[in-house]
Coordinates of C-alpha atoms in Angstrom, one line a residue:
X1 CA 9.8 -72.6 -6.6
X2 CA 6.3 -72.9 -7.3
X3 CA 4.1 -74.8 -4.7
X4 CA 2.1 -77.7 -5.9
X5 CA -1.5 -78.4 -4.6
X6 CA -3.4 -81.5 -3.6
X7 CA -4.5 -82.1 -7.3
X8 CA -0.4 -83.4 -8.1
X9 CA -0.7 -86.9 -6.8
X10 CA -4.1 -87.5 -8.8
X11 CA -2.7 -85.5 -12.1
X12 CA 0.5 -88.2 -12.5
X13 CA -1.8 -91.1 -11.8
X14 CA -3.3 -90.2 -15.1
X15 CA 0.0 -89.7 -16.5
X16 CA -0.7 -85.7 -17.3
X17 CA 2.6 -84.1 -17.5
X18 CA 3.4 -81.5 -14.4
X19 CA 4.8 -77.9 -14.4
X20 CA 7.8 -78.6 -12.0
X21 CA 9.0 -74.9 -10.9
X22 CA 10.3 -72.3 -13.4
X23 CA 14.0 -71.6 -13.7
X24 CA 16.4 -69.0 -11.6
X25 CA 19.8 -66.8 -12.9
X26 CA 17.6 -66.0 -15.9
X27 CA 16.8 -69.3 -16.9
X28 CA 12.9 -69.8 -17.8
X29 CA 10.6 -71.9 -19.5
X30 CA 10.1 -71.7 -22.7
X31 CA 13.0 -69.0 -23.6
X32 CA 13.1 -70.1 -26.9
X33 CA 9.6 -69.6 -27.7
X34 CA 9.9 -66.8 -30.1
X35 CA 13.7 -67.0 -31.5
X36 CA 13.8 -70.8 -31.9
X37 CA 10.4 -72.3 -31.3
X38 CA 11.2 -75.9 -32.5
X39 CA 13.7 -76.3 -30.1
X40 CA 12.0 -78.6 -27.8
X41 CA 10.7 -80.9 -30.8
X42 CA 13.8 -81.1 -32.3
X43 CA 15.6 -82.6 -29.1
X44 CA 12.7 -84.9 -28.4
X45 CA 13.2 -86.5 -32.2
X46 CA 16.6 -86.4 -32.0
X47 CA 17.1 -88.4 -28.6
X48 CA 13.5 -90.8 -29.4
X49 CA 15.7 -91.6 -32.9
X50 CA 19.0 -92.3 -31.0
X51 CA 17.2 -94.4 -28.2
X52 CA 15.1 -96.8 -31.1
X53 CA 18.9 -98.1 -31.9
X54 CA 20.2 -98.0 -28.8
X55 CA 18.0 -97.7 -25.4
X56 CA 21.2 -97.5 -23.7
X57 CA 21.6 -93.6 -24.8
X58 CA 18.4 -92.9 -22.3
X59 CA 20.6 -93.3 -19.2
X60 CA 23.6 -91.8 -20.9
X61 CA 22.3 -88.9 -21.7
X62 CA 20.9 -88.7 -18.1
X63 CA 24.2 -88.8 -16.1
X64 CA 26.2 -86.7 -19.0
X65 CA 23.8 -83.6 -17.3
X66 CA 24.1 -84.5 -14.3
X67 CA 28.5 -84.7 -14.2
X68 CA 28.1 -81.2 -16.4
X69 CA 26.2 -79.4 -14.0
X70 CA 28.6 -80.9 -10.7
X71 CA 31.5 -79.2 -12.7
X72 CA 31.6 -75.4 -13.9
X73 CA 27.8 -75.4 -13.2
X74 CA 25.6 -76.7 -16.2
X75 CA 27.2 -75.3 -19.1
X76 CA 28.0 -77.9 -21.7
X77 CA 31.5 -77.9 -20.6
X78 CA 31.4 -81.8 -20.6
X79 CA 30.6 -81.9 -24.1
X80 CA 33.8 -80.3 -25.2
X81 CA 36.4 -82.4 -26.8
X82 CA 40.7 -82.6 -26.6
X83 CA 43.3 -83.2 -24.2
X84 CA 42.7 -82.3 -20.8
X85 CA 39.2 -81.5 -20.7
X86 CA 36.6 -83.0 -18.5
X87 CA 35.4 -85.8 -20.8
X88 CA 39.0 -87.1 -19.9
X89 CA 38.8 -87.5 -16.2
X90 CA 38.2 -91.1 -15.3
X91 CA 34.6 -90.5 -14.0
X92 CA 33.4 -89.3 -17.3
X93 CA 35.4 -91.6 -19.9
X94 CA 32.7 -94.2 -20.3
X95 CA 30.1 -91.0 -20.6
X96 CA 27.7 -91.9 -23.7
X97 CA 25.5 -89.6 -25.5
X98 CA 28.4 -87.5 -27.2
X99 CA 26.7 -87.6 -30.5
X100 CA 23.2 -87.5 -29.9
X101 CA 24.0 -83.9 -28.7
X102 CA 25.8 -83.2 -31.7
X103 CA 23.0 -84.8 -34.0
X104 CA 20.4 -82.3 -32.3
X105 CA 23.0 -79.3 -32.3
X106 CA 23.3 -79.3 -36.0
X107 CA 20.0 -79.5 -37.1
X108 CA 19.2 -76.3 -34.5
X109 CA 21.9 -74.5 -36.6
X110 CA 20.0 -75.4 -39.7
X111 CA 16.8 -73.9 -38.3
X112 CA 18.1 -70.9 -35.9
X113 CA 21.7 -70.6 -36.2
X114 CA 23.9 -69.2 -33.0
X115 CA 20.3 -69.5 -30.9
X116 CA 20.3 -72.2 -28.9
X117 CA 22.9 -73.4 -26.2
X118 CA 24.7 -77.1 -26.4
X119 CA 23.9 -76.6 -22.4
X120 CA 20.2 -76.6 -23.0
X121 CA 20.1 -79.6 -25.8
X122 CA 22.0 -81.8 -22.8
X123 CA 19.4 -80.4 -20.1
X124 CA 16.1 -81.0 -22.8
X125 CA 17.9 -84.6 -23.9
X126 CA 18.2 -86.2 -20.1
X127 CA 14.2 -84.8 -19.5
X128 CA 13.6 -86.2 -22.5
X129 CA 15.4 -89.6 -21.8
X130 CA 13.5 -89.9 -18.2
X131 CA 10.4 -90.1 -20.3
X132 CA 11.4 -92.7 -23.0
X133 CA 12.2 -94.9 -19.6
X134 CA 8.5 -94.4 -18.3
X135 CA 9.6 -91.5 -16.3
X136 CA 7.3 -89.0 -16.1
X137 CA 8.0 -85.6 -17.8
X138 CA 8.7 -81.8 -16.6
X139 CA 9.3 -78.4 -18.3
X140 CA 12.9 -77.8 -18.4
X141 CA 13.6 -73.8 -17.8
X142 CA 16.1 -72.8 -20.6
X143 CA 18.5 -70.0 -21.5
X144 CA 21.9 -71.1 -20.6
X145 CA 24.8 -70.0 -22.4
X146 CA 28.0 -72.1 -22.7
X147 CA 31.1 -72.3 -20.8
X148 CA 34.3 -71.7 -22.5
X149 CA 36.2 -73.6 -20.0
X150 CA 36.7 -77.3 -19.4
X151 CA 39.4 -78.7 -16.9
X152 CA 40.0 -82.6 -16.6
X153 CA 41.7 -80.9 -12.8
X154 CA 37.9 -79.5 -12.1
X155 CA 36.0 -82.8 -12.5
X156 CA 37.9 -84.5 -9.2
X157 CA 35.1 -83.6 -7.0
X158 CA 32.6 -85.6 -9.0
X159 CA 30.3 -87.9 -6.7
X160 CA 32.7 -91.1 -6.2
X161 CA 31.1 -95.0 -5.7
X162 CA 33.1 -95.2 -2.6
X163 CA 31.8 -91.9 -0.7
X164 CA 30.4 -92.2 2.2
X165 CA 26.8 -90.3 3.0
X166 CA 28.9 -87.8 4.6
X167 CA 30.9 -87.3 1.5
X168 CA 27.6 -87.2 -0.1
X169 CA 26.3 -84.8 1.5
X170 CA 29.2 -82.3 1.6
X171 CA 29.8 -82.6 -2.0
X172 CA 25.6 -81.8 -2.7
X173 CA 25.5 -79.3 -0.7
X174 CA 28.4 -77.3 -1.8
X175 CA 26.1 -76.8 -5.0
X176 CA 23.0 -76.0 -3.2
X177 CA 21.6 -79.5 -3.0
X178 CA 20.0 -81.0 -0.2
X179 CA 19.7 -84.1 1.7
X180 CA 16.6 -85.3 -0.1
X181 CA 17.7 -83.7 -3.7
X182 CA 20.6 -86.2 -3.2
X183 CA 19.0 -89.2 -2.8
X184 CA 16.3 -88.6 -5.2
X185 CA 19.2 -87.6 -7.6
X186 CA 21.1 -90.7 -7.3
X187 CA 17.7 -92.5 -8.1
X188 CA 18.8 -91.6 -11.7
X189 CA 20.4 -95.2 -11.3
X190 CA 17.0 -96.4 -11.8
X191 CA 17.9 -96.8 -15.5
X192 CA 21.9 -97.7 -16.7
X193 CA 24.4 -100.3 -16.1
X194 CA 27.9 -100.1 -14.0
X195 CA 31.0 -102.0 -14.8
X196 CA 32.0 -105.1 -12.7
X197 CA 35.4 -102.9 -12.1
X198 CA 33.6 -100.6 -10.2
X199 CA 31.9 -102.7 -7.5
X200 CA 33.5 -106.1 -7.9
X201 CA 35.8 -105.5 -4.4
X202 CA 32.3 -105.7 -2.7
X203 CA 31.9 -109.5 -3.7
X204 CA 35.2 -111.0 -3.0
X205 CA 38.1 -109.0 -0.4
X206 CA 35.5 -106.5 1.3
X207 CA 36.0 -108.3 4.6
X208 CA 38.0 -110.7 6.2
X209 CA 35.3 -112.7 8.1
X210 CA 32.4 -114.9 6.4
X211 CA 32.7 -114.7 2.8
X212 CA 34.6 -111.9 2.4
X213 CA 32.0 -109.5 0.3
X214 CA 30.7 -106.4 1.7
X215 CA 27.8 -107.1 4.7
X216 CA 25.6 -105.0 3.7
X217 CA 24.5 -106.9 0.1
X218 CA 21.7 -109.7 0.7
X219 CA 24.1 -113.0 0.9
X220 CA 21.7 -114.1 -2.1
X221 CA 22.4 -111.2 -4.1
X222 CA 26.6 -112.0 -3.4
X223 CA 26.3 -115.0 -5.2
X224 CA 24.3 -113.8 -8.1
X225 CA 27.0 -111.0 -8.5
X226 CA 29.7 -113.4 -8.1
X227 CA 28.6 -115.1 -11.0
X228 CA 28.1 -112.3 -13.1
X229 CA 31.0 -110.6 -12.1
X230 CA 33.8 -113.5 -11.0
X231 CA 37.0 -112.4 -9.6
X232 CA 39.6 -112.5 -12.6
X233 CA 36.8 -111.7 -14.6
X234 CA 35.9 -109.0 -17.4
X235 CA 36.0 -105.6 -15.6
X236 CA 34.6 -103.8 -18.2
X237 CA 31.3 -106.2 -18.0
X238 CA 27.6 -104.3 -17.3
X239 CA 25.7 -105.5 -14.8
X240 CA 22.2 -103.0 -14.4
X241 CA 22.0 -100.5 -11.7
X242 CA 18.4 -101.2 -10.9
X243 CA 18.0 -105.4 -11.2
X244 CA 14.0 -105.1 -10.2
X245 CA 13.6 -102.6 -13.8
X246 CA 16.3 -102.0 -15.3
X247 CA 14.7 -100.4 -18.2
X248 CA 11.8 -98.2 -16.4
X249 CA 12.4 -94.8 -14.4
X250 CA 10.5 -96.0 -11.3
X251 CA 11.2 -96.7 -7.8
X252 CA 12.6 -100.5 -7.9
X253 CA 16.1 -99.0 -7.3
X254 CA 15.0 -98.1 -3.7
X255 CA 13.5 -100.8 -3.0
X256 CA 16.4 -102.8 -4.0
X257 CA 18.4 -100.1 -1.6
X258 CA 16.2 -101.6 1.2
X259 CA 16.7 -105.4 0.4
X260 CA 20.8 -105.2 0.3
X261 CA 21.0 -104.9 -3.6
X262 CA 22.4 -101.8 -4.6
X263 CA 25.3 -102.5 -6.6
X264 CA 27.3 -99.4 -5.8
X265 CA 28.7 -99.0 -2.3
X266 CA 27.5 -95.2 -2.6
X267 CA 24.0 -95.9 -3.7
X268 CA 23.5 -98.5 -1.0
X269 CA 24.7 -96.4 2.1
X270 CA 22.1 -94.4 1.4
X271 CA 20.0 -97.1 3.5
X272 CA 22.4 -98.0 6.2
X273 CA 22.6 -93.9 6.9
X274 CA 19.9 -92.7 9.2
X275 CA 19.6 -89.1 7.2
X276 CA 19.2 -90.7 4.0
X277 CA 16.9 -93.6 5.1
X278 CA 13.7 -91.6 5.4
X279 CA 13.9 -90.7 2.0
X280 CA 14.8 -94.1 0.5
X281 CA 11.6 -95.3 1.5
X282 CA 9.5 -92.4 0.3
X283 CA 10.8 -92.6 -3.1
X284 CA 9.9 -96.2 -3.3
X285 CA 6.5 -95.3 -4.5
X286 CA 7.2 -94.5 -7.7
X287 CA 4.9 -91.4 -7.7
X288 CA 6.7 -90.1 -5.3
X289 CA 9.8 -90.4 -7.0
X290 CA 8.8 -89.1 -10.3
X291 CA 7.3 -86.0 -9.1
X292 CA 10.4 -85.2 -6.7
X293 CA 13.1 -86.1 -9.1
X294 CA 11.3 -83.4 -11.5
X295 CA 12.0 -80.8 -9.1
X296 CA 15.3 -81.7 -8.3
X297 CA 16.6 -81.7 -11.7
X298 CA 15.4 -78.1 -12.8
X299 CA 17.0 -77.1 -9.3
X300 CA 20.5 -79.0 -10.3
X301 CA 19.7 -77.7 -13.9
X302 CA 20.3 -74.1 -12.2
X303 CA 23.8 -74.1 -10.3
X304 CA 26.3 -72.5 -11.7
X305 CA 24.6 -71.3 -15.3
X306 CA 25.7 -68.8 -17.9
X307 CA 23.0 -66.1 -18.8
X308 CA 23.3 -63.1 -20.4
X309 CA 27.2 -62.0 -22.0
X310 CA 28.7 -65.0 -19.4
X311 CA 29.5 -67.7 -21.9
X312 CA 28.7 -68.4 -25.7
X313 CA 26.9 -70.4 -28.3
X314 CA 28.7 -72.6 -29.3
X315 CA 28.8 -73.4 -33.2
X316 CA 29.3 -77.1 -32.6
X317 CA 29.2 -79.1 -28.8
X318 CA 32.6 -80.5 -28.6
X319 CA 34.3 -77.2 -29.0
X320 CA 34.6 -73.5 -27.7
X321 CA 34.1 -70.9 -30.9

């Protein structure tokens, strides 16, 4: 990985986009320079035009590469489509982004046919969908082939909203991933919603003193919850990740972390835990969050790819050739 001077800090305050580090296993910036030069261009339309009819696609798009590259390494395998395959498992069935993928995939196989990867289009569409939040930007090394296998069985190591740090951890650094790529990872929940289903036990039967919700939320923050999400109330309701900015990539979600207001029991362990904590509060300065969460992405956007004969093109996303 490439070493950044003194110079970074001052270059985001201006907003200048930053080299991040260039790619590993064969991956690289700008691999499609010559065979498919557009490629970057067409993605970036693609997902802007998506987003103007639906901002939720930005944070979609985001966590769809993130649960691809934690299963089979980052090979499009989530995008493929039928009984038994990853999109199935029940972390992935409320995935979005499916056909903004597909959208960009067809018109690449207009322009350069059998050239460019679904793999990369997912990797180039969550960069792309940082930015469109306010995020700031970072080349994405390319080059990835796709997988030909996808396993709903494969995806039950996904990161859970119950783990504990320790669980965290384990499952991070099984892939190569730090302590600090984790947390600046899950920061991705800086933008996008959760269902009420998924943290409404924290509000009501957590405990069995006070008022029963889990003692780590701000008592403040219970009630407003409780409200939005009520007990016999509509699981399937959206309540933001990030209630400081929901719709900007910054560094509110940590400092929500450090006021008792994550709204995942995962995300907010990451303050109580005294490995974790340091970094909670360094990536509350949004500066430091953007540049970090660059470099942690082109290092996730490297486990486990397909270069070379490993893998295909595939023709469309949702299905192996």
């Amino acid at each position: 990985m490439k070493t950044f001077n003194i110079c970074v800090g001052f270059l985001l305050l201006l907003g200048i986009v930053v080299t991040v580090v260039q790619g590993q296993g064969g991956t690289r910036v700008g691999f499609y320079s010559a065979t498919c030069p557009r490629v970057e261009a067409v993605v970036r339309a693609t997902v802007q035009a998506h987003f103007r009819s639906d901002p939720t696609i930005a944070p979609g798009l985001l966590r769809m590469h993130f649960h691809d590259c934690f299963v089979q390494g980052c090979d499009g395998s989530i995008l493929i489509n039928g009984p038994g395959t990853e999109r199935t498992a029940l972390a992935n069935v409320l995935l979005r982004g499916y056909e903004v993928v597909e959208d960009a995939k067809a018109q690449l196989e207009r322009d350069c046919p059998g050239v460019v990867s679904c793999a990369d289009i997912l990797a180039l569409a969550a960069r792309d969908s940082v930015v469109l939040t306010r995020g700031q930007s970072w080349q994405v090394p390319t080059g990835r082939r796709d997988g030909r296998v996808s396993l709903v069985s494969d995806a039950a190591n996904l990161p859970g909203f119950t783990d504990s740090v320790d669980v965290q951890k384990q499952k991070f650094s099984a892939l190569g991933l730090n302590t600090q790529d984790l947390v600046v990872l899950v920061g991705g929940h800086s933008i996008g919603t959760s269902a009420c289903q998924f943290f409404r036990y924290r509000l009501f039967n957590f405990t069995t003193t006070g008022n029963g919700a889990d003692p780590s939320i701000d008592p403040l923050f219970v009630s407003q919850l409780q409200t939005l999400c009520p007990q016999n109330g509509d699981g399937n309701r959206r309540i933001a990740l990030d209630t400081g900015s929901p719709n900007n990539f910054d560094g509110s979600f940590f400092n929500n972390l450090q006021g008792g207001r994550g709204i995942l029991e995962s995300d907010q362990k990451l303050w109580s835990d005294a490995t974790t904590r340091p970094f909670v509060q360094r990536f509350s300065a949004a500066i430091n969050f953007n540049l970090e969460f660059g470099r942690a992405m082109v290092k996730m956007g490297n486990i486990g790819v397909k270069t070379g004969n490993n893998g295909e093109i595939r023709r469309v996303c949702s299905a192996i050739n």
